[in-house]
């Protein structure tokens, strides 16, 4: 008598469920949009979402590192604004060469993130409070530099803001840079010690400490990465909107956190993927696109839909956490 092997049903791992839910949400929105609106299924629509949100995607990648360790960074929007102000002033008033301007902006963002990471670790202060102070500090420096908008007329910025044509499709340099950042971040999280340590610290800091993992160094590193990504997001923001302004990116930190959560990263840390964050940013952009296509709805509908999605994904995270063995 021969036994027939029983085929096991495929079941997704629990850590993949939020990302798969986001992917399903995207497919649903795109399908409904394609059925309801003429021209919605044009591939350029998706590319336009990336063009409009490339800087948010880069900032969200840095936030993913922070949330994976169980932290939060409220300063990202202010760092974006500070970078736009520094870029505009150094280019248009100090007349620094382009490479030095970009390096200076990235260095300031990374230094601010490094400082906040050191305060969080060495003084054991909650990340919410430290990064809230960083948010006010960066925004205050913006107003100290100038309360007026400073236009950027540099030829390099004009070139970087132009679209690149691939047949009938168009993208910008910012999209290519954002995709490169996502790929690099995914590789770092998947194949480097820093990535493994970030997951371990977010999963259980005490266990990570007992295992001899560099908890403090990891926390400082992720806040430095977040500051660096925020500064790079600020540079990309100036490619998209060539000016420095203290009012840029107000509230962006909340949009970025929403994108990371909708992308499947647990707010308690330990679980999440950069690819999920990219899907989260794409979902938020697609919501705005649908509302634009509808034409009769105000932009506040975007906020309401994002709020509903956040409720749904937070509850989903809670259910997944409750099923985990203690």
Tab-separated table of C-alpha atoms in Angstrom:
chain	number	residue	atom	x	y	z
A	1	UNK	CA	0.000	0.000	0.000
A	2	UNK	CA	1.477	3.292	-1.060
A	3	UNK	CA	0.840	6.538	0.745
A	4	UNK	CA	-0.138	9.582	-1.208
A	5	UNK	CA	1.719	12.690	-0.036
A	6	UNK	CA	-0.621	15.349	1.259
A	7	UNK	CA	-0.138	18.658	-0.473
A	8	UNK	CA	0.153	21.407	2.101
A	9	UNK	CA	-1.712	24.618	1.501
A	10	UNK	CA	0.509	27.625	1.100
A	11	UNK	CA	0.128	30.085	3.914
A	12	UNK	CA	1.964	33.420	4.085
A	13	UNK	CA	4.200	34.067	7.034
A	14	UNK	CA	2.693	36.452	9.558
A	15	UNK	CA	5.429	39.012	8.990
A	16	UNK	CA	4.484	39.145	5.304
A	17	UNK	CA	0.735	39.649	5.846
A	18	UNK	CA	0.794	43.495	6.198
A	19	UNK	CA	2.919	43.862	3.039
A	20	UNK	CA	0.628	41.492	1.133
A	21	UNK	CA	-2.370	43.478	2.409
A	22	UNK	CA	-0.802	46.679	1.074
A	23	UNK	CA	-0.092	44.981	-2.259
A	24	UNK	CA	-3.707	43.789	-2.432
A	25	UNK	CA	-4.932	47.297	-1.575
A	26	UNK	CA	-2.820	48.744	-4.380
A	27	UNK	CA	-4.116	46.200	-6.886
A	28	UNK	CA	-7.702	46.934	-5.794
A	29	UNK	CA	-7.303	50.713	-6.114
A	30	UNK	CA	-5.585	50.424	-9.488
A	31	UNK	CA	-8.214	47.995	-10.777
A	32	UNK	CA	-11.145	50.140	-9.646
A	33	UNK	CA	-9.465	53.274	-11.006
A	34	UNK	CA	-8.866	51.617	-14.380
A	35	UNK	CA	-12.517	50.554	-14.579
A	36	UNK	CA	-13.923	53.921	-13.517
A	37	UNK	CA	-11.642	56.491	-15.170
A	38	UNK	CA	-10.487	56.800	-18.776
A	39	UNK	CA	-6.695	56.745	-19.081
A	40	UNK	CA	-6.109	55.580	-15.492
A	41	UNK	CA	-4.442	52.354	-16.685
A	42	UNK	CA	-1.733	54.316	-18.511
A	43	UNK	CA	1.673	53.269	-17.021
A	44	UNK	CA	2.611	56.952	-16.895
A	45	UNK	CA	0.022	57.386	-14.117
A	46	UNK	CA	2.077	55.131	-11.833
A	47	UNK	CA	5.297	56.858	-12.883
A	48	UNK	CA	3.718	60.234	-12.106
A	49	UNK	CA	2.976	58.993	-8.589
A	50	UNK	CA	6.657	58.199	-8.168
A	51	UNK	CA	7.665	61.564	-9.689
A	52	UNK	CA	5.435	63.438	-7.224
A	53	UNK	CA	6.564	61.379	-4.209
A	54	UNK	CA	10.227	60.521	-4.844
A	55	UNK	CA	11.438	62.745	-1.991
A	56	UNK	CA	8.845	61.258	0.389
A	57	UNK	CA	10.012	57.759	-0.546
A	58	UNK	CA	13.627	58.570	0.345
A	59	UNK	CA	12.615	60.099	3.690
A	60	UNK	CA	10.363	57.090	4.367
A	61	UNK	CA	13.294	54.710	3.817
A	62	UNK	CA	15.193	56.414	6.653
A	63	UNK	CA	12.080	56.316	8.845
A	64	UNK	CA	11.783	52.570	8.192
A	65	UNK	CA	15.211	51.999	9.757
A	66	UNK	CA	14.184	53.990	12.840
A	67	UNK	CA	10.787	52.306	13.309
A	68	UNK	CA	12.352	48.868	12.829
A	69	UNK	CA	14.332	49.519	16.027
A	70	UNK	CA	11.158	50.581	17.845
A	71	UNK	CA	11.919	54.304	17.594
A	72	UNK	CA	10.330	57.291	15.880
A	73	UNK	CA	11.742	60.399	14.182
A	74	UNK	CA	9.535	63.505	14.180
A	75	UNK	CA	12.273	65.775	12.803
A	76	UNK	CA	12.309	64.520	9.203
A	77	UNK	CA	10.003	67.198	7.757
A	78	UNK	CA	11.961	70.012	9.401
A	79	UNK	CA	15.268	68.532	8.189
A	80	UNK	CA	13.843	68.493	4.650
A	81	UNK	CA	12.915	72.183	4.986
A	82	UNK	CA	16.331	73.024	6.492
A	83	UNK	CA	18.061	71.302	3.591
A	84	UNK	CA	16.056	73.303	1.049
A	85	UNK	CA	16.982	76.544	2.842
A	86	UNK	CA	20.685	75.658	3.085
A	87	UNK	CA	20.734	74.607	-0.570
A	88	UNK	CA	19.096	77.826	-1.728
A	89	UNK	CA	21.297	80.100	0.387
A	90	UNK	CA	24.578	78.360	-0.435
A	91	UNK	CA	23.762	78.262	-4.153
A	92	UNK	CA	22.172	81.645	-4.749
A	93	UNK	CA	23.789	83.850	-2.088
A	94	UNK	CA	27.112	82.220	-1.156
A	95	UNK	CA	27.678	80.852	-4.678
A	96	UNK	CA	29.200	77.559	-3.504
A	97	UNK	CA	29.908	74.900	-6.152
A	98	UNK	CA	27.126	72.336	-6.609
A	99	UNK	CA	28.972	69.286	-5.134
A	100	UNK	CA	29.845	71.220	-1.965
A	101	UNK	CA	26.261	72.440	-1.564
A	102	UNK	CA	24.881	68.906	-1.792
A	103	UNK	CA	27.543	67.525	0.555
A	104	UNK	CA	26.915	70.311	3.068
A	105	UNK	CA	23.176	69.597	3.108
A	106	UNK	CA	23.699	65.854	3.548
A	107	UNK	CA	26.307	66.423	6.278
A	108	UNK	CA	24.002	68.709	8.286
A	109	UNK	CA	21.144	66.189	8.096
A	110	UNK	CA	23.370	63.267	9.092
A	111	UNK	CA	24.953	65.272	11.928
A	112	UNK	CA	21.544	66.219	13.325
A	113	UNK	CA	20.429	62.584	13.180
A	114	UNK	CA	23.677	61.448	14.821
A	115	UNK	CA	23.226	63.986	17.621
A	116	UNK	CA	19.653	62.902	18.315
A	117	UNK	CA	20.709	59.236	18.276
A	118	UNK	CA	23.465	59.942	20.821
A	119	UNK	CA	21.054	61.796	23.133
A	120	UNK	CA	18.485	58.983	22.875
A	121	UNK	CA	21.061	56.323	23.714
A	122	UNK	CA	23.409	57.931	26.240
A	123	UNK	CA	20.747	59.851	28.197
A	124	UNK	CA	18.014	57.197	27.760
A	125	UNK	CA	15.408	59.747	26.686
A	126	UNK	CA	12.359	58.762	24.684
A	127	UNK	CA	12.889	59.202	20.911
A	128	UNK	CA	9.563	61.048	20.680
A	129	UNK	CA	10.823	63.864	22.932
A	130	UNK	CA	14.322	64.074	21.439
A	131	UNK	CA	13.169	64.156	17.828
A	132	UNK	CA	10.397	66.611	18.745
A	133	UNK	CA	13.150	68.931	19.992
A	134	UNK	CA	15.084	68.255	16.786
A	135	UNK	CA	11.984	69.154	14.784
A	136	UNK	CA	11.658	72.553	16.482
A	137	UNK	CA	15.416	73.172	16.253
A	138	UNK	CA	15.627	72.494	12.510
A	139	UNK	CA	12.468	74.496	11.749
A	140	UNK	CA	13.734	77.369	13.910
A	141	UNK	CA	17.065	77.441	12.044
A	142	UNK	CA	15.070	77.693	8.796
A	143	UNK	CA	13.316	80.840	10.028
A	144	UNK	CA	16.608	82.240	11.346
A	145	UNK	CA	18.132	81.882	7.870
A	146	UNK	CA	15.231	83.590	6.149
A	147	UNK	CA	11.497	83.989	6.472
A	148	UNK	CA	11.127	84.465	2.718
A	149	UNK	CA	11.184	81.928	-0.088
A	150	UNK	CA	14.513	81.812	-1.950
A	151	UNK	CA	14.224	80.631	-5.597
A	152	UNK	CA	16.918	78.343	-7.024
A	153	UNK	CA	17.944	79.204	-10.581
A	154	UNK	CA	21.080	77.080	-10.870
A	155	UNK	CA	21.348	75.282	-14.285
A	156	UNK	CA	22.153	71.949	-12.600
A	157	UNK	CA	18.910	72.099	-10.604
A	158	UNK	CA	17.011	72.989	-13.772
A	159	UNK	CA	18.530	69.946	-15.510
A	160	UNK	CA	17.760	67.613	-12.614
A	161	UNK	CA	14.149	68.764	-12.583
A	162	UNK	CA	13.591	67.837	-16.220
A	163	UNK	CA	11.935	64.602	-17.294
A	164	UNK	CA	13.902	61.763	-18.885
A	165	UNK	CA	12.099	60.079	-21.765
A	166	UNK	CA	12.070	56.296	-22.248
A	167	UNK	CA	9.914	55.891	-25.305
A	168	UNK	CA	6.513	57.292	-24.431
A	169	UNK	CA	7.219	57.182	-20.690
A	170	UNK	CA	8.822	59.882	-18.568
A	171	UNK	CA	10.611	59.823	-15.236
A	172	UNK	CA	12.882	62.233	-13.413
A	173	UNK	CA	16.329	61.880	-11.900
A	174	UNK	CA	14.701	62.030	-8.493
A	175	UNK	CA	12.773	58.828	-9.232
A	176	UNK	CA	15.951	57.020	-10.298
A	177	UNK	CA	17.767	58.222	-7.171
A	178	UNK	CA	14.846	57.165	-4.953
A	179	UNK	CA	14.769	53.679	-6.514
A	180	UNK	CA	18.531	53.359	-5.962
A	181	UNK	CA	18.081	54.354	-2.302
A	182	UNK	CA	15.338	51.734	-1.855
A	183	UNK	CA	17.521	48.993	-3.389
A	184	UNK	CA	20.561	49.919	-1.284
A	185	UNK	CA	18.479	50.097	1.905
A	186	UNK	CA	16.866	46.725	1.191
A	187	UNK	CA	20.289	45.137	0.671
A	188	UNK	CA	21.613	46.713	3.881
A	189	UNK	CA	18.669	45.383	5.911
A	190	UNK	CA	18.834	41.922	4.350
A	191	UNK	CA	22.543	41.196	4.115
A	192	UNK	CA	24.508	43.347	6.567
A	193	UNK	CA	25.157	43.165	10.298
A	194	UNK	CA	23.578	46.585	10.745
A	195	UNK	CA	20.353	45.300	9.200
A	196	UNK	CA	20.250	42.185	11.361
A	197	UNK	CA	21.038	44.235	14.470
A	198	UNK	CA	18.233	46.700	13.636
A	199	UNK	CA	15.686	43.871	13.469
A	200	UNK	CA	17.055	42.321	16.679
A	201	UNK	CA	16.995	45.600	18.622
A	202	UNK	CA	13.425	46.287	17.493
A	203	UNK	CA	12.291	42.743	18.277
A	204	UNK	CA	13.569	42.711	21.855
A	205	UNK	CA	16.162	45.268	23.037
A	206	UNK	CA	16.904	43.426	26.275
A	207	UNK	CA	17.550	40.139	24.496
A	208	UNK	CA	19.732	41.932	21.935
A	209	UNK	CA	21.742	43.469	24.773
A	210	UNK	CA	22.164	40.093	26.525
A	211	UNK	CA	23.321	38.586	23.226
A	212	UNK	CA	26.083	41.166	23.077
A	213	UNK	CA	24.690	43.067	20.117
A	214	UNK	CA	25.713	46.748	19.827
A	215	UNK	CA	22.312	48.206	20.779
A	216	UNK	CA	23.555	51.745	21.301
A	217	UNK	CA	25.630	51.828	18.131
A	218	UNK	CA	22.684	50.478	16.137
A	219	UNK	CA	20.292	53.095	17.496
A	220	UNK	CA	22.721	55.910	16.744
A	221	UNK	CA	23.302	54.507	13.256
A	222	UNK	CA	19.606	54.342	12.337
A	223	UNK	CA	18.960	57.936	13.439
A	224	UNK	CA	22.010	59.037	11.449
A	225	UNK	CA	20.624	57.191	8.411
A	226	UNK	CA	17.252	58.846	8.954
A	227	UNK	CA	18.868	62.292	9.083
A	228	UNK	CA	20.890	61.523	5.955
A	229	UNK	CA	17.802	60.292	4.074
A	230	UNK	CA	15.848	63.363	5.191
A	231	UNK	CA	18.589	65.646	3.868
A	232	UNK	CA	18.710	63.716	0.591
A	233	UNK	CA	14.919	64.000	0.450
A	234	UNK	CA	15.366	67.754	0.887
A	235	UNK	CA	17.752	67.880	-2.072
A	236	UNK	CA	15.260	65.918	-4.205
A	237	UNK	CA	12.512	68.273	-2.995
A	238	UNK	CA	14.481	71.208	-4.451
A	239	UNK	CA	14.728	69.335	-7.763
A	240	UNK	CA	10.921	68.975	-7.696
A	241	UNK	CA	10.223	72.500	-6.414
A	242	UNK	CA	13.351	74.660	-6.931
A	243	UNK	CA	13.245	76.939	-3.903
A	244	UNK	CA	14.179	77.108	-0.257
A	245	UNK	CA	11.345	77.910	2.104
A	246	UNK	CA	10.868	77.591	5.853
A	247	UNK	CA	7.303	76.419	5.223
A	248	UNK	CA	8.326	73.468	3.073
A	249	UNK	CA	7.433	69.939	4.249
A	250	UNK	CA	5.224	70.975	7.178
A	251	UNK	CA	3.521	67.798	8.420
A	252	UNK	CA	5.625	65.568	6.172
A	253	UNK	CA	6.760	63.513	9.187
A	254	UNK	CA	3.182	62.309	9.709
A	255	UNK	CA	2.766	61.386	6.043
A	256	UNK	CA	6.046	59.469	6.145
A	257	UNK	CA	5.092	57.573	9.322
A	258	UNK	CA	1.726	56.717	7.743
A	259	UNK	CA	3.446	55.380	4.616
A	260	UNK	CA	5.805	53.203	6.679
A	261	UNK	CA	2.951	51.786	8.800
A	262	UNK	CA	0.684	51.148	5.792
A	263	UNK	CA	3.720	49.491	4.173
A	264	UNK	CA	3.699	46.865	6.923
A	265	UNK	CA	6.413	47.943	9.369
A	266	UNK	CA	5.337	47.301	12.952
A	267	UNK	CA	5.375	50.433	15.118
A	268	UNK	CA	6.762	48.317	17.954
A	269	UNK	CA	9.754	47.400	15.775
A	270	UNK	CA	11.339	44.151	14.677
A	271	UNK	CA	9.247	43.533	11.553
A	272	UNK	CA	9.076	45.416	8.281
A	273	UNK	CA	10.543	45.836	4.847
A	274	UNK	CA	11.732	48.732	2.731
A	275	UNK	CA	9.771	47.256	-0.193
A	276	UNK	CA	6.646	47.536	1.924
A	277	UNK	CA	7.441	51.182	2.613
A	278	UNK	CA	7.715	51.793	-1.144
A	279	UNK	CA	4.275	50.194	-1.551
A	280	UNK	CA	2.952	52.397	1.258
A	281	UNK	CA	4.200	55.570	-0.452
A	282	UNK	CA	2.703	54.333	-3.731
A	283	UNK	CA	-0.643	53.665	-2.003
A	284	UNK	CA	-0.793	57.189	-0.564
A	285	UNK	CA	0.077	58.678	-3.952
A	286	UNK	CA	-2.520	56.535	-5.700
A	287	UNK	CA	-5.213	57.723	-3.274
A	288	UNK	CA	-4.399	61.321	-4.207
A	289	UNK	CA	-4.459	60.405	-7.907
A	290	UNK	CA	-7.891	58.779	-7.631
A	291	UNK	CA	-9.276	61.837	-5.845
A	292	UNK	CA	-7.784	64.052	-8.580
A	293	UNK	CA	-9.398	61.897	-11.287
A	294	UNK	CA	-12.737	62.030	-9.470
A	295	UNK	CA	-12.624	65.818	-9.699
A	296	UNK	CA	-15.532	66.500	-7.338
A	297	UNK	CA	-13.752	65.648	-4.079
A	298	UNK	CA	-11.569	68.025	-2.076
A	299	UNK	CA	-8.004	67.132	-1.092
A	300	UNK	CA	-9.171	66.565	2.494
A	301	UNK	CA	-10.612	63.263	1.337
A	302	UNK	CA	-6.996	62.115	1.009
A	303	UNK	CA	-6.470	62.711	4.734
A	304	UNK	CA	-9.672	60.915	5.641
A	305	UNK	CA	-8.821	57.861	3.543
A	306	UNK	CA	-5.286	57.760	4.966
A	307	UNK	CA	-6.766	57.932	8.477
A	308	UNK	CA	-9.084	55.005	7.760
A	309	UNK	CA	-6.215	52.973	6.281
A	310	UNK	CA	-4.067	53.696	9.323
A	311	UNK	CA	-6.819	52.427	11.625
A	312	UNK	CA	-7.104	49.258	9.539
A	313	UNK	CA	-3.369	48.555	9.402
A	314	UNK	CA	-2.801	49.317	13.088
A	315	UNK	CA	-5.579	46.865	13.982
A	316	UNK	CA	-4.006	44.325	11.612
A	317	UNK	CA	-0.659	44.774	13.356
A	318	UNK	CA	-2.366	44.309	16.716
A	319	UNK	CA	-3.975	41.061	15.590
A	320	UNK	CA	-0.651	39.740	14.296
A	321	UNK	CA	1.131	40.688	17.520
A	322	UNK	CA	-1.591	38.988	19.597
A	323	UNK	CA	-1.105	35.698	17.714
A	324	UNK	CA	2.629	35.619	18.377
A	325	UNK	CA	3.806	33.223	21.077
A	326	UNK	CA	4.959	34.948	24.251
